[in-house]
XYZ file of C-alpha atoms in Angstrom:
519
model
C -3.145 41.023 9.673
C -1.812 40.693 6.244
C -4.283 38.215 5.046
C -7.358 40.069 3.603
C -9.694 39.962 0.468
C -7.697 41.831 -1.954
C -4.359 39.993 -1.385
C -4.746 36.121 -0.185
C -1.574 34.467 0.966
C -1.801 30.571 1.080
C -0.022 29.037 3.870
C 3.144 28.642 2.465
C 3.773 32.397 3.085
C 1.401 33.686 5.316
C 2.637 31.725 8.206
C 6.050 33.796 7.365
C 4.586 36.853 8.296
C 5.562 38.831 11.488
C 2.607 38.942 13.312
C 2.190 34.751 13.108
C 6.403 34.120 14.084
C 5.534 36.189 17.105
C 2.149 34.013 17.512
C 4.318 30.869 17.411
C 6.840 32.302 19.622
C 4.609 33.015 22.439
C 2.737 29.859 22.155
C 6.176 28.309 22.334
C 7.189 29.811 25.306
C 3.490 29.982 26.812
C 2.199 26.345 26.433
C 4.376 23.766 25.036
C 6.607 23.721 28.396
C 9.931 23.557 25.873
C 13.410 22.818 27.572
C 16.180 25.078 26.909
C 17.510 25.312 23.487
C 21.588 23.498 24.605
C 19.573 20.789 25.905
C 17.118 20.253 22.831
C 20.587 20.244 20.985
C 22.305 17.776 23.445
C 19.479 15.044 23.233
C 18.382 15.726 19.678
C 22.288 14.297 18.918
C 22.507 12.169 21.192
C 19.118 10.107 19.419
C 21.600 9.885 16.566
C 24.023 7.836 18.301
C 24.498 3.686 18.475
C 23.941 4.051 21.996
C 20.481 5.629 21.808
C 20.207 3.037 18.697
C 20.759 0.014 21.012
C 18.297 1.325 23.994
C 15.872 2.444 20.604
C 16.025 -1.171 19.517
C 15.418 -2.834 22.742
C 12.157 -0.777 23.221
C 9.262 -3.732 23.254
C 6.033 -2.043 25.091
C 5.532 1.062 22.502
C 5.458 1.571 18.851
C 6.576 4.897 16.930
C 5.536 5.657 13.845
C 4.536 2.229 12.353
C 4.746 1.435 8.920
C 1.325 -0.009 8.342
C -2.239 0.855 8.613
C -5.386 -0.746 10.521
C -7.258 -3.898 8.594
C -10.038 -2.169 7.989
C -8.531 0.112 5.803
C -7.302 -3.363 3.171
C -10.806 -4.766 3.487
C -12.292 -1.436 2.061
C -9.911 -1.687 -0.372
C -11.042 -5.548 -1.501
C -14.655 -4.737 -1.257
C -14.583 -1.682 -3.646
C -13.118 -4.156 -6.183
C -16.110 -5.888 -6.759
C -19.251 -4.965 -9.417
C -21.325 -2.542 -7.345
C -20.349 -3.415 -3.850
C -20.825 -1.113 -0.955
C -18.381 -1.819 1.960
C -20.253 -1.834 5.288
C -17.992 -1.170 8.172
C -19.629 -2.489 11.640
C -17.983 0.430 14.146
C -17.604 4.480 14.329
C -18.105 6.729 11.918
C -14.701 8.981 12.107
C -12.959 5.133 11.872
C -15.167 5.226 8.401
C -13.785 8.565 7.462
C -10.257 7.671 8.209
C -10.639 4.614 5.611
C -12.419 7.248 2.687
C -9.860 9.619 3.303
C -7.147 7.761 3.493
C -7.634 5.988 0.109
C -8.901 9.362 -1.472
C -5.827 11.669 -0.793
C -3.785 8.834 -2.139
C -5.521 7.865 -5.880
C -7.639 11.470 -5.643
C -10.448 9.704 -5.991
C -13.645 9.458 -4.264
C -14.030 6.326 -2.266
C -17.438 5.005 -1.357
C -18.134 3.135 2.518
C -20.121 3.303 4.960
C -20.257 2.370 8.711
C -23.075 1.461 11.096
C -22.161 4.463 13.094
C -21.586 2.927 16.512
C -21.442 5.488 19.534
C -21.201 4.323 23.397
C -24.435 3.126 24.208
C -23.467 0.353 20.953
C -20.230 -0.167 22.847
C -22.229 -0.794 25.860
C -25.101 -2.800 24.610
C -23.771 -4.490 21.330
C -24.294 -2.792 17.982
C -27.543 -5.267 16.546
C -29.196 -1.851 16.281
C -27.373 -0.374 14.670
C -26.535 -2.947 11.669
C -30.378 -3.582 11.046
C -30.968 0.015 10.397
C -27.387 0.590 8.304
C -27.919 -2.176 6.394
C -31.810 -0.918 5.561
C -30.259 2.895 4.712
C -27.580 1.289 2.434
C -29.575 -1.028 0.756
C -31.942 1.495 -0.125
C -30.338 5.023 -0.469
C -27.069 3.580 -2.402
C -28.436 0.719 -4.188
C -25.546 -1.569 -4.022
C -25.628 -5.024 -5.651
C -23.479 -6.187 -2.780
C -22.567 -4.839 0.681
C -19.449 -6.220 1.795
C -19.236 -6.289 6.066
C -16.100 -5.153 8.156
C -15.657 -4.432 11.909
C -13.664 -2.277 13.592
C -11.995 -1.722 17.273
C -14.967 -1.122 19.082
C -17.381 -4.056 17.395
C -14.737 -6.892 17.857
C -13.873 -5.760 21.718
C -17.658 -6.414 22.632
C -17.765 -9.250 20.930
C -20.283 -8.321 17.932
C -21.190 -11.722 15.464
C -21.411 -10.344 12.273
C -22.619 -13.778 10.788
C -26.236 -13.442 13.375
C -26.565 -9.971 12.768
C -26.780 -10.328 9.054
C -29.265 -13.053 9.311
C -30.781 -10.818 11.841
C -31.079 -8.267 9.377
C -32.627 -10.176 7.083
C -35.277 -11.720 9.277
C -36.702 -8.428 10.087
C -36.571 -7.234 6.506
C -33.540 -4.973 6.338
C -32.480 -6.525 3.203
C -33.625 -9.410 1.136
C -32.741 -12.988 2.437
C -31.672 -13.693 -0.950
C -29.240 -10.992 -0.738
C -25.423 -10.753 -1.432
C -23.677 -9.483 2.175
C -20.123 -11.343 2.669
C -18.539 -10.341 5.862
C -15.332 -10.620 7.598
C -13.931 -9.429 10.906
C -11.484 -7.130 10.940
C -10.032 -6.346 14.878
C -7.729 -3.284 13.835
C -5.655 -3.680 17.133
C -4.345 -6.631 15.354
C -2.492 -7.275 12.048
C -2.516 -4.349 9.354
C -4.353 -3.182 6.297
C -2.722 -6.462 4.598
C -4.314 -8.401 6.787
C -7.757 -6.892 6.526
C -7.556 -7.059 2.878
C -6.603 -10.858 3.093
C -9.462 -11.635 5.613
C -12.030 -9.707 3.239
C -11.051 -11.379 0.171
C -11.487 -14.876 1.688
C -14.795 -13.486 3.015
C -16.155 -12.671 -0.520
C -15.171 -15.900 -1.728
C -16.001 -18.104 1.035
C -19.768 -16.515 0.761
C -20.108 -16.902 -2.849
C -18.207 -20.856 -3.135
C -19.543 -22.134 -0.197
C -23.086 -21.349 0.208
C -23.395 -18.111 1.249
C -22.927 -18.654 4.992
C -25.712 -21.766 5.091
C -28.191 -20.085 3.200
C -28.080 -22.422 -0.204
C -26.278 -25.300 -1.019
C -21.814 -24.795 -1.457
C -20.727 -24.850 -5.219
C -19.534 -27.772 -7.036
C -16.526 -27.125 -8.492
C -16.757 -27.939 -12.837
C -13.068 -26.885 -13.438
C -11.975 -25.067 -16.734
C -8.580 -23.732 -18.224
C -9.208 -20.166 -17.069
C -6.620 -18.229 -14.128
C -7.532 -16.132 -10.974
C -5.360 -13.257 -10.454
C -4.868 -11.098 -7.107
C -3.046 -7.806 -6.966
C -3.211 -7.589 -3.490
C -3.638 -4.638 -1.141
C -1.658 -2.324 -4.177
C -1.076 1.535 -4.258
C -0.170 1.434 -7.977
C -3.493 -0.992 -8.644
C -4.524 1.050 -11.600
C -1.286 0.839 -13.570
C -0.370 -2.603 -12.402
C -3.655 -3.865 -12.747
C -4.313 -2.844 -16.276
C -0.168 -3.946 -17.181
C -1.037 -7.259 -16.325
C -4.538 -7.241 -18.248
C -2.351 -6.178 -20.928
C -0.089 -9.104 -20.602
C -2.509 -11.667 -20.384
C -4.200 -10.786 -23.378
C -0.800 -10.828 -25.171
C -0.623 -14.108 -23.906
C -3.791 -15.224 -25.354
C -5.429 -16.393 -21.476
C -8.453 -16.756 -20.264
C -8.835 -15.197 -16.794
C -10.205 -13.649 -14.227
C -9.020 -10.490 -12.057
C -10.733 -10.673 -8.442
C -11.045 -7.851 -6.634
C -10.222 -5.406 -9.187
C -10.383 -1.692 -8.443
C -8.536 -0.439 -11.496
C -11.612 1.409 -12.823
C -12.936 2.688 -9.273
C -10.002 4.518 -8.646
C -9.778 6.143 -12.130
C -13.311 7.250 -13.003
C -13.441 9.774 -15.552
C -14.591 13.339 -15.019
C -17.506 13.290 -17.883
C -20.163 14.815 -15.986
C -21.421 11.672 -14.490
C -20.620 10.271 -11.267
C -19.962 7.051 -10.630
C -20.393 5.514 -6.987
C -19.359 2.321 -8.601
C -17.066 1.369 -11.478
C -15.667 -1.630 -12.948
C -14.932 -4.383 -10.332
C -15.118 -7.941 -11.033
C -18.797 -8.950 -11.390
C -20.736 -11.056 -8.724
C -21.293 -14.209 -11.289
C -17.458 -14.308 -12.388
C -16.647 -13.811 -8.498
C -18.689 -17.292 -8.345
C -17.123 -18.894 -11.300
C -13.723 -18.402 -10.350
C -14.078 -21.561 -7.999
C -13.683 -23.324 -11.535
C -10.178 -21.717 -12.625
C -7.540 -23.969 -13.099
C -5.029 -22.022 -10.499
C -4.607 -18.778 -8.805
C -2.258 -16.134 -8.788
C -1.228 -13.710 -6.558
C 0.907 -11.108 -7.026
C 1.556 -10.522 -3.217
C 2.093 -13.585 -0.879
C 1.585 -11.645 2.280
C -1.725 -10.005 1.598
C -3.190 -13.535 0.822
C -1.899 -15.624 3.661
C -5.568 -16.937 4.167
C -7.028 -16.260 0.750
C -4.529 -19.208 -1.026
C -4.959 -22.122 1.193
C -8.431 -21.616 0.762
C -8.293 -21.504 -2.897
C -6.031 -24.341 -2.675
C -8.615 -26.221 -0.230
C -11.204 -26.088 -3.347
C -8.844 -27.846 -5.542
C -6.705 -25.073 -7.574
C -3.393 -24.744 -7.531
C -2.010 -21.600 -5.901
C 1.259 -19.140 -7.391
C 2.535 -16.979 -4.970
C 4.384 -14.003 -6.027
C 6.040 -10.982 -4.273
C 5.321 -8.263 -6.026
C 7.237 -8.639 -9.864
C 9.309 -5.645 -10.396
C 12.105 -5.891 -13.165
C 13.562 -8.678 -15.047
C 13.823 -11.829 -13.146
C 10.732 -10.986 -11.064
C 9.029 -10.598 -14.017
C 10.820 -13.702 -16.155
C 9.263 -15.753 -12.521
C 5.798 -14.555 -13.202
C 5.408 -14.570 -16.701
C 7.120 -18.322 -17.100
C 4.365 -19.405 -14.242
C 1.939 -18.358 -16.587
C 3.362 -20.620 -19.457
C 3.746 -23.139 -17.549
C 0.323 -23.325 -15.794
C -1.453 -22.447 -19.054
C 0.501 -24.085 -21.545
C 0.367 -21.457 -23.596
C 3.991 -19.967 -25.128
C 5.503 -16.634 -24.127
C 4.992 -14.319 -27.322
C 7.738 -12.917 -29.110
C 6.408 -8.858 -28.121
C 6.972 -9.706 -23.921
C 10.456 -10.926 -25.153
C 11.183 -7.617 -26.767
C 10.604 -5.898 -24.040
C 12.113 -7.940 -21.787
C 14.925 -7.154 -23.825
C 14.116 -3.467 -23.864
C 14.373 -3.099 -19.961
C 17.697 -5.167 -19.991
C 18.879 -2.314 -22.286
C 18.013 0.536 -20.301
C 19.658 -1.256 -17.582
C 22.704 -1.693 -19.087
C 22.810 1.997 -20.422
C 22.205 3.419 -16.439
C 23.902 0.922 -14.451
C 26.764 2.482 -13.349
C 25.261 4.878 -11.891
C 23.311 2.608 -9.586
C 26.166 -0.246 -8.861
C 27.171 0.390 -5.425
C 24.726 2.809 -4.053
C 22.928 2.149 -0.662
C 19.458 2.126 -0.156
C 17.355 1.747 2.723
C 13.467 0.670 2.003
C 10.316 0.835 4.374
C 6.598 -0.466 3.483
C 4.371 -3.726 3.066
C 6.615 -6.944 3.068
C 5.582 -8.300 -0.202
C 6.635 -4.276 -2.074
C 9.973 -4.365 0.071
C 10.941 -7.876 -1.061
C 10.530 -6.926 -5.179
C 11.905 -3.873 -4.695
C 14.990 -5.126 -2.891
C 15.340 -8.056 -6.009
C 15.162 -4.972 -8.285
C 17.710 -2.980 -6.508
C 20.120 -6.193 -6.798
C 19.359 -7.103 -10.025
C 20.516 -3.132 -10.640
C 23.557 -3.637 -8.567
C 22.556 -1.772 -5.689
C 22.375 -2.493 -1.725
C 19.704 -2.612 -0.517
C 20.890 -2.225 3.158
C 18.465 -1.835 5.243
C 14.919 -3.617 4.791
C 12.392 -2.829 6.864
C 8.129 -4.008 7.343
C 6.371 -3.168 10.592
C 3.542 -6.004 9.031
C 6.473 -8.261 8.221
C 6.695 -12.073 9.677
C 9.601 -13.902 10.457
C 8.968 -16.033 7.842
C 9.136 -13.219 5.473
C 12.316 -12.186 7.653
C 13.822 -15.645 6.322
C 12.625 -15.073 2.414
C 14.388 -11.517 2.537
C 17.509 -13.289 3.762
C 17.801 -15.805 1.512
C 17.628 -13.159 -1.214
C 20.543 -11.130 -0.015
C 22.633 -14.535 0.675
C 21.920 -15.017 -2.826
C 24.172 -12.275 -4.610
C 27.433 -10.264 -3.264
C 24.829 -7.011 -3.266
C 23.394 -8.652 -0.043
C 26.307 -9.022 1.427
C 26.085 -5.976 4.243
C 22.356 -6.539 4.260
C 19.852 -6.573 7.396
C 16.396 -6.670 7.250
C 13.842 -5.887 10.042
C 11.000 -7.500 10.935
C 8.437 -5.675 13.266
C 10.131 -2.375 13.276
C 8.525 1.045 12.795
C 9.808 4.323 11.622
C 11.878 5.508 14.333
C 13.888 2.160 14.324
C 14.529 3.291 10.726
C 16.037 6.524 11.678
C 18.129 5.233 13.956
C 19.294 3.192 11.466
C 20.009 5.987 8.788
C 21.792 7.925 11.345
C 23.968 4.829 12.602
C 24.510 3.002 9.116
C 23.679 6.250 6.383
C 22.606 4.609 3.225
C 22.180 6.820 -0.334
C 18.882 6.600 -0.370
C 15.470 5.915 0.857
C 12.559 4.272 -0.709
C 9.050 4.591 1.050
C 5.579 6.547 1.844
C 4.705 10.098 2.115
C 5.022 9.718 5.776
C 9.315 8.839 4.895
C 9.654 13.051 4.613
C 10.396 13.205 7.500
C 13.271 10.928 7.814
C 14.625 13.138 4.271
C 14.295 16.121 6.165
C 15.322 14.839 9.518
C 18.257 12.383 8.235
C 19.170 14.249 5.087
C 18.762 10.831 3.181
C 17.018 11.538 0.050
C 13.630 9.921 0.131
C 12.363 7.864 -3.690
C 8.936 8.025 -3.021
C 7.286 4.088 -3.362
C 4.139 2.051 -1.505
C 1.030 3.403 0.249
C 0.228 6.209 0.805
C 1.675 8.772 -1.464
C -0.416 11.982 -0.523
C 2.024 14.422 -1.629
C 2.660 13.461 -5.103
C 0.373 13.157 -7.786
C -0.739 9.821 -9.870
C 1.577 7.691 -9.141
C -0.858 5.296 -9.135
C -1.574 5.627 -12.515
C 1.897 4.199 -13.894
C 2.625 0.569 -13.428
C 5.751 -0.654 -11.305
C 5.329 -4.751 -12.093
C 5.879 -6.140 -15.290
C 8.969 -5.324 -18.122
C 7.577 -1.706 -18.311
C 7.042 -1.414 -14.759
C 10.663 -2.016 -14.336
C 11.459 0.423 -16.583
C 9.198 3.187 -14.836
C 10.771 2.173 -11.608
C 13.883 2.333 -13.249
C 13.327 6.205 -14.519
C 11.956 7.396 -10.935
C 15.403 5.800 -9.262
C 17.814 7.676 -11.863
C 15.949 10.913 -11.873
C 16.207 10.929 -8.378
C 20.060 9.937 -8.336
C 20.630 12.836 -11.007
C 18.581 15.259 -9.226
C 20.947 14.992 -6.076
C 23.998 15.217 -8.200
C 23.140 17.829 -9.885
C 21.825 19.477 -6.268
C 25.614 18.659 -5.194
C 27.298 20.631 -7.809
C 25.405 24.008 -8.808
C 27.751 26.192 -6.531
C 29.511 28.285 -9.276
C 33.165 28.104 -9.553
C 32.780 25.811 -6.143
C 31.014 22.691 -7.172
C 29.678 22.816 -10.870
C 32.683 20.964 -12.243
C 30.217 18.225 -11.877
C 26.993 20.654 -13.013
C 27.018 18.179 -16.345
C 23.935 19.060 -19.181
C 25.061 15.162 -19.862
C 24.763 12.122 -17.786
């Protein structure tokens, strides 16, 4: 073998080696029952064609590749957000490391959760067991001061009550009855990570504003000039969490950020590790039933959350994800408006700073195609973006997208001449998508990690935007709403435009008439 001690290949080359092409060659031919290579050939083309398109789109019993993620998955990511806060998933353990791992390869962080490690005799008998003695272990090995309750596949088939187990729990000394455990059920065989996040975050707030499930009296609501804000179930939560921070402080407003996991997912290596960081504390989670309104950056992931803000009185702004000038110019002029408090001359300047860069890059954006995958809310503010740039973006696409959102995405492309040739899809997964590169072939694409594999399989260069991003690096880190978010989204499209024109035209003598140092 050519691996050994004194010379270590990594994979990229030792699977090159002789001795492994003839390993994969004989497995090949041994075990994976392959079909001749003509007739790989003959179907792989034909899969590119409108009439494998039509039968593709009128496929209704099975899902490839979908877009979206389990709700589990969004109500870990709304319970780390919180001051010390443990989330508790009711279910199997590998579901529990799916969640960690998931959220770890994508912010390269550590994430905190644990589960109540149900196995078949749970699944036969119901899983009370199991949460008494997981909710003892967490309380007292990890020292939350909050353990936030999810379920999974396996809990919500059988029917587990997570509101009687808790009390359970508490009546036979698990945890104290005084103690902070919100809960929400999650059924991942329904909805997506949006979804979960959105049913979490009403959880937390339902326990702490209305009496914590029975157990003392609901809040009375003493109302005061201050302003919720919701990021939503956000991949880029520690750059656009902190941008907005930023902008409310330059706006002189008092406010409140719930569910905020801009510190938890950018701890510091110092030598100290920190289970828990940050997160909005458990006495301004309370008080927020006293803001004068609500925002949320992402409609979608708060479906439930804002009517029941809205039931206790505040008013509600719903926003889909702010990225460039007018989405900004809508969510900064809310502000003013709800506050009453003036825009300041230094979100004017750059206002006018990203309207500059646009007009010095334009034209090379006007006119190019663009096909975008990912969570409704991200595909709508992109696609705005894209306009407002003078591109197309012609193909739209959100497995965890409603027809209502359908409807919104519409009315934005009937809106400007850029939406003319326009479609977007509601519902549809990833291999929808490619037949719709291969049928309609756009400039480029805008989505996940997992969107790769439609670059390498399409040859449409993939812009890499959403959750999850394993295969790049801090991402996260650099904000994509707000004036300056614009402008970072605005760098990331035109280095990837230049990149491929410059990848066009190296071929001395050939193609480098075009190999430009300027552009």
């Amino acid at each position: 073998m050519s691996q050994n001690a004194e010379k270590v290949l990594d994979h990229f080359n030792l699977f090159r080696e002789p001795e492994y092409q003839e390993m994969f060659k004989n497995k090949k031919e041994q075990f994976e029952n392959s079909v001749p290579p003509d007739k790989l050939v003959q179907v792989r083309e034909w899969t590119k064609t409108w009439d494998y398109r039509e039968k593709n789109f009128a496929r209704e019993a099975l899902t490839v590749n979908p877009a979206k993620a389990c709700q589990p998955l969004g109500a870990v990511f709304a319970a780390v957000g919180f001051e010390s806060t443990l989330p508790f998933v009711h279910g199997s353990q590998g579901c529990v490391a799916y969640y960690r791992s998931h959220l770890s390869r994508h912010f390269k962080e550590p994430t905190s959760c644990v589960s109540s490690s149900m196995t078949e005799d749970a699944a036969v008998f119901g899983g009370l067991n199991n949460m008494v003695d997981g909710l003892a272990n967490a309380y007292t090995m990890y020292k939350p001061k909050m353990i936030a309750v999810s379920t999974t596949c396996m809990a919500e088939v059988i029917g587990d009550d997570l509101n009687a187990f808790i009390k359970t729990s508490k009546e036979k000394g698990s945890i104290p009855e005084e103690y902070d455990v919100p809960f929400a059920h999650t059924p991942a065989f329904v909805g997506s990570h949006i979804t979960g996040y959105d049913n979490a975050l009403k959880g937390v707030l339902a326990h702490f504003w209305d009496g914590k499930a029975g157990t003392v009296p609901a809040l009375v609501r003493e109302p005061n000039e201050k302003i919720n804000f919701i990021g939503g179930f956000d991949g880029y939560t520690v750059g656009n969490t902190r941008e907005v921070k930023r902008i409310l402080d330059l706006m002189n407003l008092e406010y409140t950020i719930l569910a905020d996991t801009s510190d938890v997912f950018d701890t510091p290596s110092d030598g100290k590790f920190r289970m828990y960081d940050g997160g909005t504390t458990l006495e301004d989670t309370a008080a927020a039933l006293n803001a004068k309104a609500t925002f949320s950056m992402q409609e979608y992931c708060t479906e439930k959350t804002l009517p029941f803000i809205a039931e206790h009185g505040q008013e509600v702004v719903a926003l889909n994800c702010p990225i460039g000038v007018s989405g900004t110019d809508k969510f900064i002029m809310e502000l003013s408006r709800v506050s009453g408090k003036a825009i300041p001359d230094e979100l004017k300047k750059e206002r006018g700073r990203l309207v500059d860069a646009i007009a010095d890059s334009t034209a090379h954006i006007h006119g190019k195609k663009f096909a975008i995958y990912g969570d409704p809310d991200q595909c709508l503010g992109l696609a705005a973006f894209l306009m407002e740039l003078g591109g197309e973006p012609t193909h739209v696409l959100a497995t965890n997208g409603s027809k209502h959102w359908a409807e919104k995405v519409q009315a934005l492309f009937d809106s400007s001449p850029f939406g003319k040739d326009c479609h977007v899809y509601a519902g549809k997964d990833l291999w929808h998508m490619r037949s719709l590169l291969f049928t309609e072939p756009v400039d480029f694409l805008f989505g996940n990690t997992y969107g790769k594999y439609l670059e390498r399989d399409t040859g449409t260069p993939l812009i890499r935007y959403g959750f999850p991003i394993f295969d790049r690096h801090h991402h996260h880190r650099y904000p994509i709403w707000g004036y300056q978010g614009g402008l970072n989204m605005l760098v990331r499209i035109l280095d990837k435009i230049f990149d491929e024109i410059d990848n066009n035209s190296n071929v001395p003598s050939q193609s480098d008439y075009s190999f430009d140092i300027i552009r």
